[in-house]
Short mmCIF file of C-alpha atoms in Angstrom, two decimals:
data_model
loop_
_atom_site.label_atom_id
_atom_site.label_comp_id
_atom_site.label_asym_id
_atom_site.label_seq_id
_atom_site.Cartn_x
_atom_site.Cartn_y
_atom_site.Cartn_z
CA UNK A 1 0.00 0.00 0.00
CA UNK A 2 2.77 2.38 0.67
CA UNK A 3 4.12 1.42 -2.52
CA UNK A 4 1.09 2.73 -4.43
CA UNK A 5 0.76 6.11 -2.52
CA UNK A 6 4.67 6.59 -3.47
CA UNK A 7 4.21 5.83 -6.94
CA UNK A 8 1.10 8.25 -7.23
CA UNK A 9 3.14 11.07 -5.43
CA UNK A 10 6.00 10.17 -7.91
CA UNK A 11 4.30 10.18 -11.28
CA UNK A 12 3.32 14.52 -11.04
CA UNK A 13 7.03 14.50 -10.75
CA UNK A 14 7.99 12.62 -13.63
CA UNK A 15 5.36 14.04 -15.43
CA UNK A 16 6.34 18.46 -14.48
CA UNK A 17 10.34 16.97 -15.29
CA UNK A 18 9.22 15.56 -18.75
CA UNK A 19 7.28 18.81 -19.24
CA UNK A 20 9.95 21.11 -18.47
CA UNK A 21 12.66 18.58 -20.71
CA UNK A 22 10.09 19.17 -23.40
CA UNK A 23 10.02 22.88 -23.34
CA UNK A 24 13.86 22.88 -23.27
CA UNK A 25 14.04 21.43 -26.20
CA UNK A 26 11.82 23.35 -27.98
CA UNK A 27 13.41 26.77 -26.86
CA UNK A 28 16.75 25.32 -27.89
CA UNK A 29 15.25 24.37 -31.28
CA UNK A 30 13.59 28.03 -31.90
CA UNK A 31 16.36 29.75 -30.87
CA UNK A 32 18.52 27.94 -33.42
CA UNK A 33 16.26 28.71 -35.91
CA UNK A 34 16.42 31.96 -35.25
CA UNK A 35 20.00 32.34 -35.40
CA UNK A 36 20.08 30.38 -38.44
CA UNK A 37 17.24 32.75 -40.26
CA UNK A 38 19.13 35.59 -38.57
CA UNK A 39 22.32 34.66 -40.45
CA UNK A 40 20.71 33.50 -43.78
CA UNK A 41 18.83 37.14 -43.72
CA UNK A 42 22.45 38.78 -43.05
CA UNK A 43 24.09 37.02 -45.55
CA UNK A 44 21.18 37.68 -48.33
CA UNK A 45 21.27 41.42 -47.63
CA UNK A 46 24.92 42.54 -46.54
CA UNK A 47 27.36 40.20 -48.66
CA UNK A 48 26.49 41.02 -52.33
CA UNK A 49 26.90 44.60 -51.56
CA UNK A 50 29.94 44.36 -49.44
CA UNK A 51 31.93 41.69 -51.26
CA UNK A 52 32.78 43.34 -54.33
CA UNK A 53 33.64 40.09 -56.26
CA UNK A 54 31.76 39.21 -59.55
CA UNK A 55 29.98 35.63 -59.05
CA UNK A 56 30.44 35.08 -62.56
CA UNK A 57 34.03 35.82 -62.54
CA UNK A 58 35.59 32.27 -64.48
CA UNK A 59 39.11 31.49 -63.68
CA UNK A 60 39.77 27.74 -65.14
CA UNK A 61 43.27 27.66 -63.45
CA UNK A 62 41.56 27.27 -60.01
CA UNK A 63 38.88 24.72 -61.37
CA UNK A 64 37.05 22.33 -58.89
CA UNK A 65 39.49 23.64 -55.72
CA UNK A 66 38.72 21.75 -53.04
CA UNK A 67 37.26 23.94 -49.88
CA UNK A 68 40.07 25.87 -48.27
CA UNK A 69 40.87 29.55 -46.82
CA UNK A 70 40.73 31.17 -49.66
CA UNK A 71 37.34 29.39 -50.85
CA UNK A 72 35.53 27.95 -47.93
CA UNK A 73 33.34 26.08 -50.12
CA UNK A 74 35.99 25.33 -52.46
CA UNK A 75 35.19 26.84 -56.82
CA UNK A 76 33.00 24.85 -59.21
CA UNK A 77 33.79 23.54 -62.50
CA UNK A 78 34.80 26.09 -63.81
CA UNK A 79 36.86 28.17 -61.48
CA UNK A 80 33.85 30.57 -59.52
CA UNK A 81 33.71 30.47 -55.69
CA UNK A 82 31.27 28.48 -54.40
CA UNK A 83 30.38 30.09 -51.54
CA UNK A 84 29.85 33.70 -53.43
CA UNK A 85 27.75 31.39 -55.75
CA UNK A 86 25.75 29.71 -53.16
CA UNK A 87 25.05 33.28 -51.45
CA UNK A 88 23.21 34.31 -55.14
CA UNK A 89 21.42 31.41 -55.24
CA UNK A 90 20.05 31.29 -51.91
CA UNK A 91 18.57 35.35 -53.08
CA UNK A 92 17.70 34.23 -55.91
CA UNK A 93 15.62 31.13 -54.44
CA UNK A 94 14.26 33.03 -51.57
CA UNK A 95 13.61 36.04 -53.73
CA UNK A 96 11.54 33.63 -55.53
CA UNK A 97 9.98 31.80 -52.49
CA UNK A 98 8.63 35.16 -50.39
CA UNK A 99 7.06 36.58 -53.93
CA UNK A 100 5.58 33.41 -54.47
CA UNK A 101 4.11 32.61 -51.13
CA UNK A 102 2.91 36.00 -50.65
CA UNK A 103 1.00 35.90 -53.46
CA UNK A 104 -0.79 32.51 -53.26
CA UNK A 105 -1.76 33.50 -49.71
CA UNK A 106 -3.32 36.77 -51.39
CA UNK A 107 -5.24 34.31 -53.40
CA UNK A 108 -5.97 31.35 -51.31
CA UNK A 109 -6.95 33.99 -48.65
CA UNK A 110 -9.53 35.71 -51.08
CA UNK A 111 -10.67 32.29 -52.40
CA UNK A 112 -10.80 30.89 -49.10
CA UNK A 113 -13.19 33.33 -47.51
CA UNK A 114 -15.16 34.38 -49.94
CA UNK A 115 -16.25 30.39 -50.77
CA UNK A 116 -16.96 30.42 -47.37
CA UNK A 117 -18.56 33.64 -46.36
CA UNK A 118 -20.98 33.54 -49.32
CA UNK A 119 -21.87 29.93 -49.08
CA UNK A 120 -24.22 28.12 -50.92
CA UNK A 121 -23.67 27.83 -54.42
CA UNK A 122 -20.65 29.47 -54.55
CA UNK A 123 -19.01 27.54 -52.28
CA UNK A 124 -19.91 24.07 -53.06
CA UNK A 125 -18.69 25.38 -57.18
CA UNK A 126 -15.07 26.83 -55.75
CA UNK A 127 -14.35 23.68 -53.79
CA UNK A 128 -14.62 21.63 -57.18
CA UNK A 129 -12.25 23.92 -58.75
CA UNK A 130 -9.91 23.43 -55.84
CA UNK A 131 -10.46 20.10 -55.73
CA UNK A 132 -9.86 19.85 -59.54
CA UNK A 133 -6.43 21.52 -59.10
CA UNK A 134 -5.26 19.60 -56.13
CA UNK A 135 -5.88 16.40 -58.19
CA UNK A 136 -2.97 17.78 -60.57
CA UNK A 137 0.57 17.18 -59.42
CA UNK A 138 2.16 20.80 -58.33
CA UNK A 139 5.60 19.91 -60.11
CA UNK A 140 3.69 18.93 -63.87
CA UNK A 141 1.29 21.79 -63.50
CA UNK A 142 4.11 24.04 -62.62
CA UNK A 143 5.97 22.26 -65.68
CA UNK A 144 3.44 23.22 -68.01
CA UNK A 145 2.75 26.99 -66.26
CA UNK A 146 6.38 27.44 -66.46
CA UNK A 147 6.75 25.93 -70.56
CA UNK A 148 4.73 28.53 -71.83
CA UNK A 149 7.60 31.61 -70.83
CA UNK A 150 11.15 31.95 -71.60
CA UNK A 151 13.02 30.94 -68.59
CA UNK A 152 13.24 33.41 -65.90
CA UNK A 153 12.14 34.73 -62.58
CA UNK A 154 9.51 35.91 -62.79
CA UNK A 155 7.92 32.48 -64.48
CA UNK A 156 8.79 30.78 -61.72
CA UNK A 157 7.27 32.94 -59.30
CA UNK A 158 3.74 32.91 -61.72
CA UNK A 159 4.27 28.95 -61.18
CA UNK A 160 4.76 28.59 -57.61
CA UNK A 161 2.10 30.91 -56.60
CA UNK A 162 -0.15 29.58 -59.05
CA UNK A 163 -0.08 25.54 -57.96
CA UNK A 164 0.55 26.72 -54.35
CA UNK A 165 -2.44 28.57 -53.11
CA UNK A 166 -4.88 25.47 -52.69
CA UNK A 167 -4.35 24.54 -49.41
CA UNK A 168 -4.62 28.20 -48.15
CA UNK A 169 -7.64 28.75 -49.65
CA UNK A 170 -8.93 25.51 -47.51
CA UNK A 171 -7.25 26.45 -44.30
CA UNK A 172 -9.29 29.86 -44.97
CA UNK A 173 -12.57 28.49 -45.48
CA UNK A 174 -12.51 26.13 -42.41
CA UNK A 175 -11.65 29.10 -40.63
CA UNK A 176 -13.86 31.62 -41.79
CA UNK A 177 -16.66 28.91 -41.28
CA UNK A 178 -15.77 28.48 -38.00
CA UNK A 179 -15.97 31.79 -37.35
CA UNK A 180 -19.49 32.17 -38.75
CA UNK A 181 -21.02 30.26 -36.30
CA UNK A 182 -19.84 32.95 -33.23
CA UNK A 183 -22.11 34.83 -31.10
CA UNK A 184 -20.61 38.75 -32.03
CA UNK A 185 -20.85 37.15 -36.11
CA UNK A 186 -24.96 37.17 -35.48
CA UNK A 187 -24.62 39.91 -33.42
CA UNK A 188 -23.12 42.07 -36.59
CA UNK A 189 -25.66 40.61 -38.64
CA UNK A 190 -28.65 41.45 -36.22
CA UNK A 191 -27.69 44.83 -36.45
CA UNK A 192 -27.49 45.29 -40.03
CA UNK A 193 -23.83 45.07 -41.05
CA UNK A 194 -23.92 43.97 -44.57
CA UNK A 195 -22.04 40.78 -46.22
CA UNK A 196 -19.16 42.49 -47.10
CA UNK A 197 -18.33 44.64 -43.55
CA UNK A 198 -18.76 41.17 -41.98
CA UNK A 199 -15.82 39.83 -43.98
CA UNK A 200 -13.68 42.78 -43.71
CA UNK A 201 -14.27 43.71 -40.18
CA UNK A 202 -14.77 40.26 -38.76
CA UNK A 203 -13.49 36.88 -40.72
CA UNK A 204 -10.81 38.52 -42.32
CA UNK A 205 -8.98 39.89 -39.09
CA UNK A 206 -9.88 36.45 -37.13
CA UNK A 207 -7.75 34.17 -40.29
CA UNK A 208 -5.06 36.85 -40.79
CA UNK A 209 -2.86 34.86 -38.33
CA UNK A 210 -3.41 30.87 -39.93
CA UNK A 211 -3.12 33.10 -43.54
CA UNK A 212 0.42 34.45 -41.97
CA UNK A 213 1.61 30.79 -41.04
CA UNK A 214 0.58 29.17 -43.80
CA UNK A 215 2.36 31.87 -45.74
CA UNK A 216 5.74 31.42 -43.58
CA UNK A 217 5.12 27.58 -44.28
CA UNK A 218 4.85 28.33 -48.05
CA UNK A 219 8.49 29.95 -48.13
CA UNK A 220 10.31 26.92 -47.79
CA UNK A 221 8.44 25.03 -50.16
CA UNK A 222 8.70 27.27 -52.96
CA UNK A 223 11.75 27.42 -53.04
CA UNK A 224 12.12 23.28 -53.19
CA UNK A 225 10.03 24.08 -56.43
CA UNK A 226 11.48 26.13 -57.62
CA UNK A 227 14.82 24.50 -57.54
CA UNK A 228 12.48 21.58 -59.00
CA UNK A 229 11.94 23.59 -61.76
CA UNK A 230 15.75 24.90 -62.70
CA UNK A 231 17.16 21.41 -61.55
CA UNK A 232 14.83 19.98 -64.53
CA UNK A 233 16.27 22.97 -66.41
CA UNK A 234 12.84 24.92 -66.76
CA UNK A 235 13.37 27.40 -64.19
CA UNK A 236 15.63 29.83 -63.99
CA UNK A 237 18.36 30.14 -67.22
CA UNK A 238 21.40 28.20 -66.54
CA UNK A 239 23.96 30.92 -66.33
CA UNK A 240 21.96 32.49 -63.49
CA UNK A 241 22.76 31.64 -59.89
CA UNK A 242 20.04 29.31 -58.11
CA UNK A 243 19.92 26.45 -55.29
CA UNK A 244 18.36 24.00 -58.08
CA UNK A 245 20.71 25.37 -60.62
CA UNK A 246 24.35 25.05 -58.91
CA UNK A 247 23.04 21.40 -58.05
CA UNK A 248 21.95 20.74 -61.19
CA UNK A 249 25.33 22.04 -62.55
CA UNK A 250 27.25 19.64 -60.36
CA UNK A 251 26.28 16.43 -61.10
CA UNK A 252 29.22 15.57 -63.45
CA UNK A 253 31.43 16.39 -61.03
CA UNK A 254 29.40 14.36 -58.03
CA UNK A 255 29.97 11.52 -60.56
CA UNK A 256 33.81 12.13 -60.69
CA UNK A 257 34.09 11.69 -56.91
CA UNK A 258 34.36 16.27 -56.29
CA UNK A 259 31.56 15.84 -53.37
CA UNK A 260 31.70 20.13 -52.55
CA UNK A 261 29.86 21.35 -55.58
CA UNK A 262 26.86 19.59 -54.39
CA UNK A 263 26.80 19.48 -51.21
CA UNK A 264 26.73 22.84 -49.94
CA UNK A 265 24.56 24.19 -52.22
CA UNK A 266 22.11 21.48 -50.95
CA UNK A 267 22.97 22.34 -47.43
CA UNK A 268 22.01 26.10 -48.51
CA UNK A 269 18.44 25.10 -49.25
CA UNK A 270 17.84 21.95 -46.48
CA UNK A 271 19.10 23.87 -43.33
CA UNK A 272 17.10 27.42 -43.94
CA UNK A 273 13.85 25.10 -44.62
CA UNK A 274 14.79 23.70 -41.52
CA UNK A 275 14.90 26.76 -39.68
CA UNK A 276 11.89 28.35 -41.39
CA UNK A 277 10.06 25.04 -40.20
CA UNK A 278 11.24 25.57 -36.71
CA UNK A 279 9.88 29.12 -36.28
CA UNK A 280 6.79 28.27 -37.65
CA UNK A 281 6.32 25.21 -35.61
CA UNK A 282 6.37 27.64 -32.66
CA UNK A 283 4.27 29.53 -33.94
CA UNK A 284 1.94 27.31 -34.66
CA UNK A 285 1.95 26.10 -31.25
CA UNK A 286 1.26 29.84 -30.26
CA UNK A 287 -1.56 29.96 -32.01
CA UNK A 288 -3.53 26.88 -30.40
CA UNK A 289 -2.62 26.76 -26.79
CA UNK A 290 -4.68 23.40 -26.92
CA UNK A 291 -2.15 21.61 -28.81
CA UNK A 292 0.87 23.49 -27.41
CA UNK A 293 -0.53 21.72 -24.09
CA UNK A 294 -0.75 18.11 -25.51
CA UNK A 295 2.43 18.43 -27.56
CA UNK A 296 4.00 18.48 -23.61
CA UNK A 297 2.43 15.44 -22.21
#
């Protein structure tokens, strides 16, 4: 019997140490996202200004260096630094992933709520065209969105945010529906707000914040399609400096045993998803308190 009662008075114990091991954790793992976001967002901004060296700068005699002091990250096939190199890329790539996120929020956002705040009709026919949509690979729509342009940025971007705005549009509607059925919604409509002050004032304010994750979520992602896209060679043109095109680039020398050209261009796009995914994990634990609480136990 004394056994049981000390087991009982044990197990809050073992339960408040787990709990404190898991937020640990989880402050160790956002604040090294947030150094790691910190430094990608340094390096973006500060080093193609202050590093007066032309990426494009070809000097064959120093062809596939191996990393060192003078290049870090070693040079590429054909003489250029790799670690100048993978700096432009990463812009380029997360140039491409915060235009393109931002916009198929805009749209999934719009789509979203007004499916949802208008109902009937409308909303059962905008469903179907998501649904229709979401039946379609992203990567071969994007392929055929992106096959119509000459390659460039700004295709890519039209792409991304294009295929990418589906699931917003969903998180939106549940959202907005779920809002809908609040006491101060009737109460606006009782006193003779119209349809479209409901959805500015109200619904629109009260998804802003899943819109905003699901945006932050979006970054990441784009940017693995978009170095889909120039890996495939559809993206961006081959001369230009990208994630999927400096991998893309050093396959031939993977094959001949010269591991740097592709792995830290690789490591350039896995550990700032990473990060990103951190942050917004956080974030989305912020959000819902309720799951923040289970994700403890």
């Amino acid at each position: 019997m004394a056994d049981l009662t000390k087991t009982d008075a044990a197990a809050p114990t073992v339960w408040r140490a787990h709990g404190r091991t898991r937020r640990s954790t989880r402050t160790v793992r956002v604040r090294t996202s947030a150094v790691i976001v910190t430094a990608v967002a340094l390096a973006v901004l500060l080093v193609p200004p202050l590093v007066q060296l032309d990426e494009q700068a070809v000097d064959l005699a120093l062809k596939l260096q191996p990393p060192s002091l003078a290049h870090p990250f070693g040079t590429d096939d054909v003489g250029r630094d790799l670690l100048l190199r993978c700096v432009y890329g990463l812009r380029v790539s997360l140039l491409v992933g915060l235009v393109a996120a931002l916009v198929a929020t805009v749209i999934g956002t719009a789509v979203g709520a007004a499916a949802a705040a208008f109902g009937g009709w409308t909303d059962r026919v905008v469903m179907r065209v998501v649904d229709t949509f979401s039946s379609v690979p992203h990567l071969l729509l994007g392929i055929f969105i992106v096959a119509m342009f000459r390659p460039g940025v700004w295709p890519v971007i039209v792409s991304v945010a294009l295929t990418h705005w589906l699931s917003t549009a969903r998180i939106v509607r549940s959202e907005v529906l779920s809002l809908r059925s609040r006491p101060y919604i009737d109460a606006a409509v009782s006193g003779g707000a119209s349809r479209g002050r409901v959805i500015v004032r109200h619904l629109l304010p009260g998804v802003l914040p899943q819109a905003a994750l699901a945006a932050v979520l979006m970054v990441p992602h784009a940017m693995w399609h978009e170095s889909a896209l120039s890996f495939l060679g559809l993206g961006l043109p081959s001369h230009q400096a990208s994630l999927g095109n400096l991998i893309q680039s050093a396959r031939g020398s993977l094959l001949a045993g010269d591991w740097w050209p592709t792995l830290f261009p690789g490591l350039f796009l896995i550990v700032p998803t990473l990060a990103v995914a951190g942050l917004a994990g956080a974030w989305r634990e912020r959000i819902h308190p309720r799951r923040r609480s289970e994700l403890m136990l």
